[in-house]
């Protein structure tokens, strides 16, 4: 079963609006990561947040982590058409490999 | 510089034919390497991971196998492909707690 589950599965917004995606997970983690995937391409690492951190920023990205609720959110501010992609959360539980969620498909309309 | 290469980009193979996908990493030594499979519109399923030469762990029972003949080379193979083997195969390298992914191989079994 998936450790991380993203919500919503799909999101369509207008350019300039903010996009928020959520991720829930089941077990304790060392860190949580967000990745982006353009259609038919490999995934690209966006940001990592450790279990003892609550918020992290990188450019137009803002990630929050609530370990009590086992959830994280990714906020993309002032979205652009180029942000159109699928976004995945991945959890590091200290085991062999990262576990990925099923992703949120973001469509930013110009 | 540190990079990861994966090939081929696309592959169409008949049922029952063999498979060999190759992944190589440059600019590092003794990397942790991973093979994931992604079904259409879905998340990533871990297939194999390797922490060193000839040290490979399998995550799911299937007709696929993996080998690591050299430190920076990771190969995914099958002796006889099934229709259900179709998907997007991604090689990844663990770097600074996050993954760097290859560009992926789209495999269609017909």
PDB file of C-alpha atoms in Angstrom:
ATOM      1  CA  UNK A   1       0.000   0.000   0.000  1.00  0.00           C
ATOM      2  CA  UNK A   2       1.070   3.566  -0.564  1.00  0.00           C
ATOM      3  CA  UNK A   3       2.741   5.322   2.361  1.00  0.00           C
ATOM      4  CA  UNK A   4       1.842   8.717   0.964  1.00  0.00           C
ATOM      5  CA  UNK A   5      -1.423   9.750  -0.617  1.00  0.00           C
ATOM      6  CA  UNK A   6      -1.837  13.082  -2.360  1.00  0.00           C
ATOM      7  CA  UNK A   7      -4.968  15.138  -2.437  1.00  0.00           C
ATOM      8  CA  UNK A   8      -6.453  16.271  -4.745  1.00  0.00           C
ATOM      9  CA  UNK A   9      -5.729  13.839  -7.552  1.00  0.00           C
ATOM     10  CA  UNK A  10      -6.091  16.651 -10.067  1.00  0.00           C
ATOM     11  CA  UNK A  11      -6.123  20.426  -9.801  1.00  0.00           C
ATOM     12  CA  UNK A  12      -6.788  23.057 -12.456  1.00  0.00           C
ATOM     13  CA  UNK A  13      -6.117  26.735 -11.771  1.00  0.00           C
ATOM     14  CA  UNK A  14      -5.486  29.975 -13.615  1.00  0.00           C
ATOM     15  CA  UNK A  15      -2.053  31.457 -14.027  1.00  0.00           C
ATOM     16  CA  UNK A  16      -1.219  33.699 -11.080  1.00  0.00           C
ATOM     17  CA  UNK A  17      -3.313  31.748  -8.584  1.00  0.00           C
ATOM     18  CA  UNK A  18      -1.843  29.674  -5.768  1.00  0.00           C
ATOM     19  CA  UNK A  19      -1.888  25.876  -5.884  1.00  0.00           C
ATOM     20  CA  UNK A  20      -2.058  23.763  -2.750  1.00  0.00           C
ATOM     21  CA  UNK A  21      -1.491  20.028  -2.684  1.00  0.00           C
ATOM     22  CA  UNK A  22      -1.711  17.777   0.338  1.00  0.00           C
ATOM     23  CA  UNK A  23      -0.031  14.547   1.304  1.00  0.00           C
ATOM     24  CA  UNK A  24      -0.951  12.144   4.082  1.00  0.00           C
ATOM     25  CA  UNK A  25       1.177   9.273   5.281  1.00  0.00           C
ATOM     26  CA  UNK A  26       0.843   6.403   7.693  1.00  0.00           C
ATOM     27  CA  UNK A  27       4.051   5.740   9.635  1.00  0.00           C
ATOM     28  CA  UNK A  28       6.765   7.765  11.349  1.00  0.00           C
ATOM     29  CA  UNK A  29       9.188   9.461   9.004  1.00  0.00           C
ATOM     30  CA  UNK A  30      12.704  10.876   8.992  1.00  0.00           C
ATOM     31  CA  UNK A  31      11.823  13.341   6.274  1.00  0.00           C
ATOM     32  CA  UNK A  32       9.286  14.013   3.565  1.00  0.00           C
ATOM     33  CA  UNK A  33      10.138  15.114   0.053  1.00  0.00           C
ATOM     34  CA  UNK A  34       8.263  16.606  -2.871  1.00  0.00           C
ATOM     35  CA  UNK A  35       9.000  15.832  -6.494  1.00  0.00           C
ATOM     36  CA  UNK A  36       7.764  17.170  -9.785  1.00  0.00           C
ATOM     37  CA  UNK A  37       7.247  15.154 -12.978  1.00  0.00           C
ATOM     38  CA  UNK A  38       6.641  16.649 -16.368  1.00  0.00           C
ATOM     39  CA  UNK A  39       4.714  14.392 -18.715  1.00  0.00           C
ATOM     40  CA  UNK A  40       6.789  11.420 -19.845  1.00  0.00           C
ATOM     41  CA  UNK A  41       9.878  12.501 -17.951  1.00  0.00           C
ATOM     42  CA  UNK A  42      11.770  11.524 -14.834  1.00  0.00           C
ATOM     43  CA  UNK A  43      10.973  13.063 -11.471  1.00  0.00           C
ATOM     44  CA  UNK A  44      12.818  16.116 -10.203  1.00  0.00           C
ATOM     45  CA  UNK A  45      13.494  16.699  -6.525  1.00  0.00           C
ATOM     46  CA  UNK A  46      11.921  19.949  -5.289  1.00  0.00           C
ATOM     47  CA  UNK A  47      12.279  20.165  -1.547  1.00  0.00           C
ATOM     48  CA  UNK A  48      12.953  18.069   1.563  1.00  0.00           C
ATOM     49  CA  UNK A  49      11.515  18.767   4.993  1.00  0.00           C
ATOM     50  CA  UNK A  50      12.821  16.951   8.049  1.00  0.00           C
ATOM     51  CA  UNK A  51      10.566  15.511  10.732  1.00  0.00           C
ATOM     52  CA  UNK A  52      11.639  18.183  13.217  1.00  0.00           C
ATOM     53  CA  UNK A  53      10.802  21.017  10.816  1.00  0.00           C
ATOM     54  CA  UNK A  54       7.357  22.544  10.414  1.00  0.00           C
ATOM     55  CA  UNK A  55       7.798  24.776   7.401  1.00  0.00           C
ATOM     56  CA  UNK A  56      10.274  25.277   4.617  1.00  0.00           C
ATOM     57  CA  UNK A  57      10.513  27.653   1.692  1.00  0.00           C
ATOM     58  CA  UNK A  58      12.240  27.480  -1.657  1.00  0.00           C
ATOM     59  CA  UNK A  59      11.476  30.234  -4.139  1.00  0.00           C
ATOM     60  CA  UNK A  60       7.730  30.073  -4.853  1.00  0.00           C
ATOM     61  CA  UNK A  61       7.405  26.791  -2.982  1.00  0.00           C
ATOM     62  CA  UNK A  62       6.272  26.492   0.600  1.00  0.00           C
ATOM     63  CA  UNK A  63       6.085  23.142   2.342  1.00  0.00           C
ATOM     64  CA  UNK A  64       4.545  22.463   5.724  1.00  0.00           C
ATOM     65  CA  UNK A  65       4.724  19.312   7.807  1.00  0.00           C
ATOM     66  CA  UNK A  66       2.440  18.292  10.649  1.00  0.00           C
ATOM     67  CA  UNK A  67       3.789  15.089  12.158  1.00  0.00           C
ATOM     68  CA  UNK A  68       0.917  14.859  14.652  1.00  0.00           C
ATOM     69  CA  UNK A  69      -1.520  14.618  11.741  1.00  0.00           C
ATOM     70  CA  UNK A  70       0.937  12.779   9.498  1.00  0.00           C
ATOM     71  CA  UNK A  71       0.370  15.249   6.724  1.00  0.00           C
ATOM     72  CA  UNK A  72       2.218  17.727   4.558  1.00  0.00           C
ATOM     73  CA  UNK A  73       1.219  20.397   2.093  1.00  0.00           C
ATOM     74  CA  UNK A  74       2.947  21.935  -0.894  1.00  0.00           C
ATOM     75  CA  UNK A  75       1.980  25.473  -1.836  1.00  0.00           C
ATOM     76  CA  UNK A  76       3.043  26.958  -5.164  1.00  0.00           C
ATOM     77  CA  UNK A  77       2.466  30.696  -5.167  1.00  0.00           C
ATOM     78  CA  UNK A  78       1.792  32.835  -8.240  1.00  0.00           C
ATOM     79  CA  UNK A  79       1.568  29.787 -10.481  1.00  0.00           C
ATOM     80  CA  UNK A  80       2.764  29.820 -14.072  1.00  0.00           C
ATOM     81  CA  UNK A  81       1.815  27.708 -17.058  1.00  0.00           C
ATOM     82  CA  UNK A  82       5.249  26.089 -16.769  1.00  0.00           C
ATOM     83  CA  UNK A  83       4.253  24.707 -13.358  1.00  0.00           C
ATOM     84  CA  UNK A  84       1.907  22.293 -15.123  1.00  0.00           C
ATOM     85  CA  UNK A  85       3.096  18.844 -14.041  1.00  0.00           C
ATOM     86  CA  UNK A  86       2.410  16.022 -11.617  1.00  0.00           C
ATOM     87  CA  UNK A  87       3.619  16.478  -8.061  1.00  0.00           C
ATOM     88  CA  UNK A  88       4.490  13.588  -5.758  1.00  0.00           C
ATOM     89  CA  UNK A  89       5.292  13.362  -2.094  1.00  0.00           C
ATOM     90  CA  UNK A  90       7.756  10.738  -0.909  1.00  0.00           C
ATOM     91  CA  UNK A  91       8.511   9.605   2.616  1.00  0.00           C
ATOM     92  CA  UNK A  92      11.812   8.482   4.088  1.00  0.00           C
ATOM     93  CA  UNK A  93      11.102   6.127   6.972  1.00  0.00           C
ATOM     94  CA  UNK A  94      14.734   5.080   7.393  1.00  0.00           C
ATOM     95  CA  UNK A  95      14.112   1.900   5.480  1.00  0.00           C
ATOM     96  CA  UNK A  96      15.508   0.852   2.182  1.00  0.00           C
ATOM     97  CA  UNK A  97      13.947   3.368  -0.174  1.00  0.00           C
ATOM     98  CA  UNK A  98      11.555   6.255  -0.482  1.00  0.00           C
ATOM     99  CA  UNK A  99       7.846   5.496  -0.759  1.00  0.00           C
ATOM    100  CA  UNK A 100       5.896   7.622  -3.203  1.00  0.00           C
ATOM    101  CA  UNK A 101       2.289   8.693  -3.265  1.00  0.00           C
ATOM    102  CA  UNK A 102       0.064   8.548  -6.318  1.00  0.00           C
ATOM    103  CA  UNK A 103       0.550  12.205  -7.196  1.00  0.00           C
ATOM    104  CA  UNK A 104      -1.457  15.345  -7.931  1.00  0.00           C
ATOM    105  CA  UNK A 105      -1.828  16.440 -11.554  1.00  0.00           C
ATOM    106  CA  UNK A 106      -1.653  20.222 -11.711  1.00  0.00           C
ATOM    107  CA  UNK A 107      -2.872  22.102 -14.766  1.00  0.00           C
ATOM    108  CA  UNK A 108      -2.169  25.831 -14.868  1.00  0.00           C
ATOM    109  CA  UNK A 109      -4.232  27.601 -17.504  1.00  0.00           C
ATOM    110  CA  UNK A 110      -2.516  30.591 -19.169  1.00  0.00           C
TER     111      UNK A 110
ATOM    112  CA  UNK B   1      29.728  16.509 -12.568  1.00  0.00           C
ATOM    113  CA  UNK B   2      27.309  13.991 -11.135  1.00  0.00           C
ATOM    114  CA  UNK B   3      24.743  12.677 -13.605  1.00  0.00           C
ATOM    115  CA  UNK B   4      22.587   9.653 -14.233  1.00  0.00           C
ATOM    116  CA  UNK B   5      21.900   8.139 -17.624  1.00  0.00           C
ATOM    117  CA  UNK B   6      19.128   5.744 -18.533  1.00  0.00           C
ATOM    118  CA  UNK B   7      18.380   4.131 -21.873  1.00  0.00           C
ATOM    119  CA  UNK B   8      16.621   3.458 -24.106  1.00  0.00           C
ATOM    120  CA  UNK B   9      13.962   6.170 -23.855  1.00  0.00           C
ATOM    121  CA  UNK B  10      11.255   4.074 -25.481  1.00  0.00           C
ATOM    122  CA  UNK B  11      10.923   0.406 -26.250  1.00  0.00           C
ATOM    123  CA  UNK B  12       8.255  -1.717 -27.887  1.00  0.00           C
ATOM    124  CA  UNK B  13       8.732  -5.416 -27.297  1.00  0.00           C
ATOM    125  CA  UNK B  14       6.613  -8.487 -28.092  1.00  0.00           C
ATOM    126  CA  UNK B  15       5.313 -10.736 -25.346  1.00  0.00           C
ATOM    127  CA  UNK B  16       7.846 -13.393 -24.472  1.00  0.00           C
ATOM    128  CA  UNK B  17      10.864 -11.409 -25.627  1.00  0.00           C
ATOM    129  CA  UNK B  18      13.781 -10.534 -23.334  1.00  0.00           C
ATOM    130  CA  UNK B  19      14.428  -7.125 -21.809  1.00  0.00           C
ATOM    131  CA  UNK B  20      17.494  -5.188 -20.787  1.00  0.00           C
ATOM    132  CA  UNK B  21      17.363  -1.626 -19.472  1.00  0.00           C
ATOM    133  CA  UNK B  22      20.548   0.071 -18.407  1.00  0.00           C
ATOM    134  CA  UNK B  23      21.282   2.827 -15.932  1.00  0.00           C
ATOM    135  CA  UNK B  24      24.666   4.372 -15.233  1.00  0.00           C
ATOM    136  CA  UNK B  25      25.793   7.048 -12.819  1.00  0.00           C
ATOM    137  CA  UNK B  26      28.749   9.370 -13.293  1.00  0.00           C
ATOM    138  CA  UNK B  27      30.706  11.460 -10.864  1.00  0.00           C
ATOM    139  CA  UNK B  28      30.203   9.424  -7.727  1.00  0.00           C
ATOM    140  CA  UNK B  29      31.200   6.124  -6.212  1.00  0.00           C
ATOM    141  CA  UNK B  30      29.266   3.413  -4.386  1.00  0.00           C
ATOM    142  CA  UNK B  31      25.866   5.015  -4.982  1.00  0.00           C
ATOM    143  CA  UNK B  32      22.594   3.540  -3.753  1.00  0.00           C
ATOM    144  CA  UNK B  33      20.617   2.748  -6.906  1.00  0.00           C
ATOM    145  CA  UNK B  34      16.934   2.011  -7.445  1.00  0.00           C
ATOM    146  CA  UNK B  35      14.547   0.773 -10.121  1.00  0.00           C
ATOM    147  CA  UNK B  36      10.938   1.968  -9.947  1.00  0.00           C
ATOM    148  CA  UNK B  37       7.991   1.313 -12.240  1.00  0.00           C
ATOM    149  CA  UNK B  38       5.182   3.761 -12.831  1.00  0.00           C
ATOM    150  CA  UNK B  39       1.858   2.669 -14.287  1.00  0.00           C
ATOM    151  CA  UNK B  40      -0.029   5.274 -16.319  1.00  0.00           C
ATOM    152  CA  UNK B  41      -1.270   8.084 -14.078  1.00  0.00           C
ATOM    153  CA  UNK B  42      -0.047   6.362 -10.946  1.00  0.00           C
ATOM    154  CA  UNK B  43       2.671   6.589  -8.343  1.00  0.00           C
ATOM    155  CA  UNK B  44       5.996   4.784  -8.298  1.00  0.00           C
ATOM    156  CA  UNK B  45       6.385   1.156  -7.312  1.00  0.00           C
ATOM    157  CA  UNK B  46       9.803   0.123  -6.004  1.00  0.00           C
ATOM    158  CA  UNK B  47      11.143  -2.886  -7.907  1.00  0.00           C
ATOM    159  CA  UNK B  48      14.785  -3.259  -6.846  1.00  0.00           C
ATOM    160  CA  UNK B  49      17.402  -1.411  -4.871  1.00  0.00           C
ATOM    161  CA  UNK B  50      21.133  -1.890  -4.600  1.00  0.00           C
ATOM    162  CA  UNK B  51      23.666  -0.647  -2.065  1.00  0.00           C
ATOM    163  CA  UNK B  52      26.694  -2.058  -3.875  1.00  0.00           C
ATOM    164  CA  UNK B  53      28.069  -4.410  -6.498  1.00  0.00           C
ATOM    165  CA  UNK B  54      26.116  -7.670  -6.506  1.00  0.00           C
ATOM    166  CA  UNK B  55      24.040  -6.426  -3.554  1.00  0.00           C
ATOM    167  CA  UNK B  56      20.479  -6.265  -4.805  1.00  0.00           C
ATOM    168  CA  UNK B  57      17.175  -6.524  -3.019  1.00  0.00           C
ATOM    169  CA  UNK B  58      13.903  -7.318  -4.729  1.00  0.00           C
ATOM    170  CA  UNK B  59      10.724  -5.714  -3.504  1.00  0.00           C
ATOM    171  CA  UNK B  60       8.029  -7.493  -5.487  1.00  0.00           C
ATOM    172  CA  UNK B  61       7.795 -11.020  -6.910  1.00  0.00           C
ATOM    173  CA  UNK B  62       7.689 -10.842 -10.690  1.00  0.00           C
ATOM    174  CA  UNK B  63       9.499 -11.961 -13.795  1.00  0.00           C
ATOM    175  CA  UNK B  64      11.965  -9.095 -13.642  1.00  0.00           C
ATOM    176  CA  UNK B  65      15.506  -9.243 -12.296  1.00  0.00           C
ATOM    177  CA  UNK B  66      18.260  -6.743 -11.670  1.00  0.00           C
ATOM    178  CA  UNK B  67      22.025  -6.881 -11.719  1.00  0.00           C
ATOM    179  CA  UNK B  68      24.829  -4.550 -10.747  1.00  0.00           C
ATOM    180  CA  UNK B  69      27.947  -5.749 -12.512  1.00  0.00           C
ATOM    181  CA  UNK B  70      29.857  -2.531 -11.856  1.00  0.00           C
ATOM    182  CA  UNK B  71      29.725   0.084  -9.111  1.00  0.00           C
ATOM    183  CA  UNK B  72      27.904   2.661 -11.215  1.00  0.00           C
ATOM    184  CA  UNK B  73      25.856   0.392 -13.473  1.00  0.00           C
ATOM    185  CA  UNK B  74      22.415  -1.002 -12.691  1.00  0.00           C
ATOM    186  CA  UNK B  75      20.577  -3.235 -15.163  1.00  0.00           C
ATOM    187  CA  UNK B  76      16.942  -4.321 -15.215  1.00  0.00           C
ATOM    188  CA  UNK B  77      16.221  -7.519 -17.125  1.00  0.00           C
ATOM    189  CA  UNK B  78      13.592 -10.027 -18.011  1.00  0.00           C
ATOM    190  CA  UNK B  79      13.873 -13.349 -19.814  1.00  0.00           C
ATOM    191  CA  UNK B  80      10.272 -13.289 -21.065  1.00  0.00           C
ATOM    192  CA  UNK B  81       8.151 -10.158 -21.000  1.00  0.00           C
ATOM    193  CA  UNK B  82       4.475 -10.172 -20.070  1.00  0.00           C
ATOM    194  CA  UNK B  83       1.819  -7.678 -21.153  1.00  0.00           C
ATOM    195  CA  UNK B  84       1.634  -6.529 -17.536  1.00  0.00           C
ATOM    196  CA  UNK B  85       5.278  -5.448 -17.689  1.00  0.00           C
ATOM    197  CA  UNK B  86       4.298  -2.415 -19.750  1.00  0.00           C
ATOM    198  CA  UNK B  87       4.962   0.853 -17.963  1.00  0.00           C
ATOM    199  CA  UNK B  88       7.399   3.647 -17.341  1.00  0.00           C
ATOM    200  CA  UNK B  89      10.634   2.462 -15.739  1.00  0.00           C
ATOM    201  CA  UNK B  90      12.745   4.857 -13.752  1.00  0.00           C
ATOM    202  CA  UNK B  91      16.231   4.480 -12.388  1.00  0.00           C
ATOM    203  CA  UNK B  92      17.192   6.622  -9.427  1.00  0.00           C
ATOM    204  CA  UNK B  93      20.263   7.407  -7.369  1.00  0.00           C
ATOM    205  CA  UNK B  94      20.111   8.422  -3.717  1.00  0.00           C
ATOM    206  CA  UNK B  95      22.003  11.666  -3.279  1.00  0.00           C
ATOM    207  CA  UNK B  96      21.930  13.826  -0.127  1.00  0.00           C
ATOM    208  CA  UNK B  97      18.845  11.949   1.146  1.00  0.00           C
ATOM    209  CA  UNK B  98      16.926  12.718  -2.045  1.00  0.00           C
ATOM    210  CA  UNK B  99      16.719  11.003  -5.396  1.00  0.00           C
ATOM    211  CA  UNK B 100      18.090  12.019  -8.732  1.00  0.00           C
ATOM    212  CA  UNK B 101      16.125  10.236 -11.425  1.00  0.00           C
ATOM    213  CA  UNK B 102      17.021   9.152 -14.892  1.00  0.00           C
ATOM    214  CA  UNK B 103      14.837  10.275 -17.770  1.00  0.00           C
ATOM    215  CA  UNK B 104      12.902   7.010 -17.803  1.00  0.00           C
ATOM    216  CA  UNK B 105      12.114   4.240 -20.285  1.00  0.00           C
ATOM    217  CA  UNK B 106       8.628   3.844 -21.716  1.00  0.00           C
ATOM    218  CA  UNK B 107       8.144   0.101 -22.257  1.00  0.00           C
ATOM    219  CA  UNK B 108       5.209  -1.177 -24.249  1.00  0.00           C
ATOM    220  CA  UNK B 109       4.758  -4.924 -24.456  1.00  0.00           C
ATOM    221  CA  UNK B 110       2.612  -5.966 -27.407  1.00  0.00           C
TER     222      UNK B 110
END
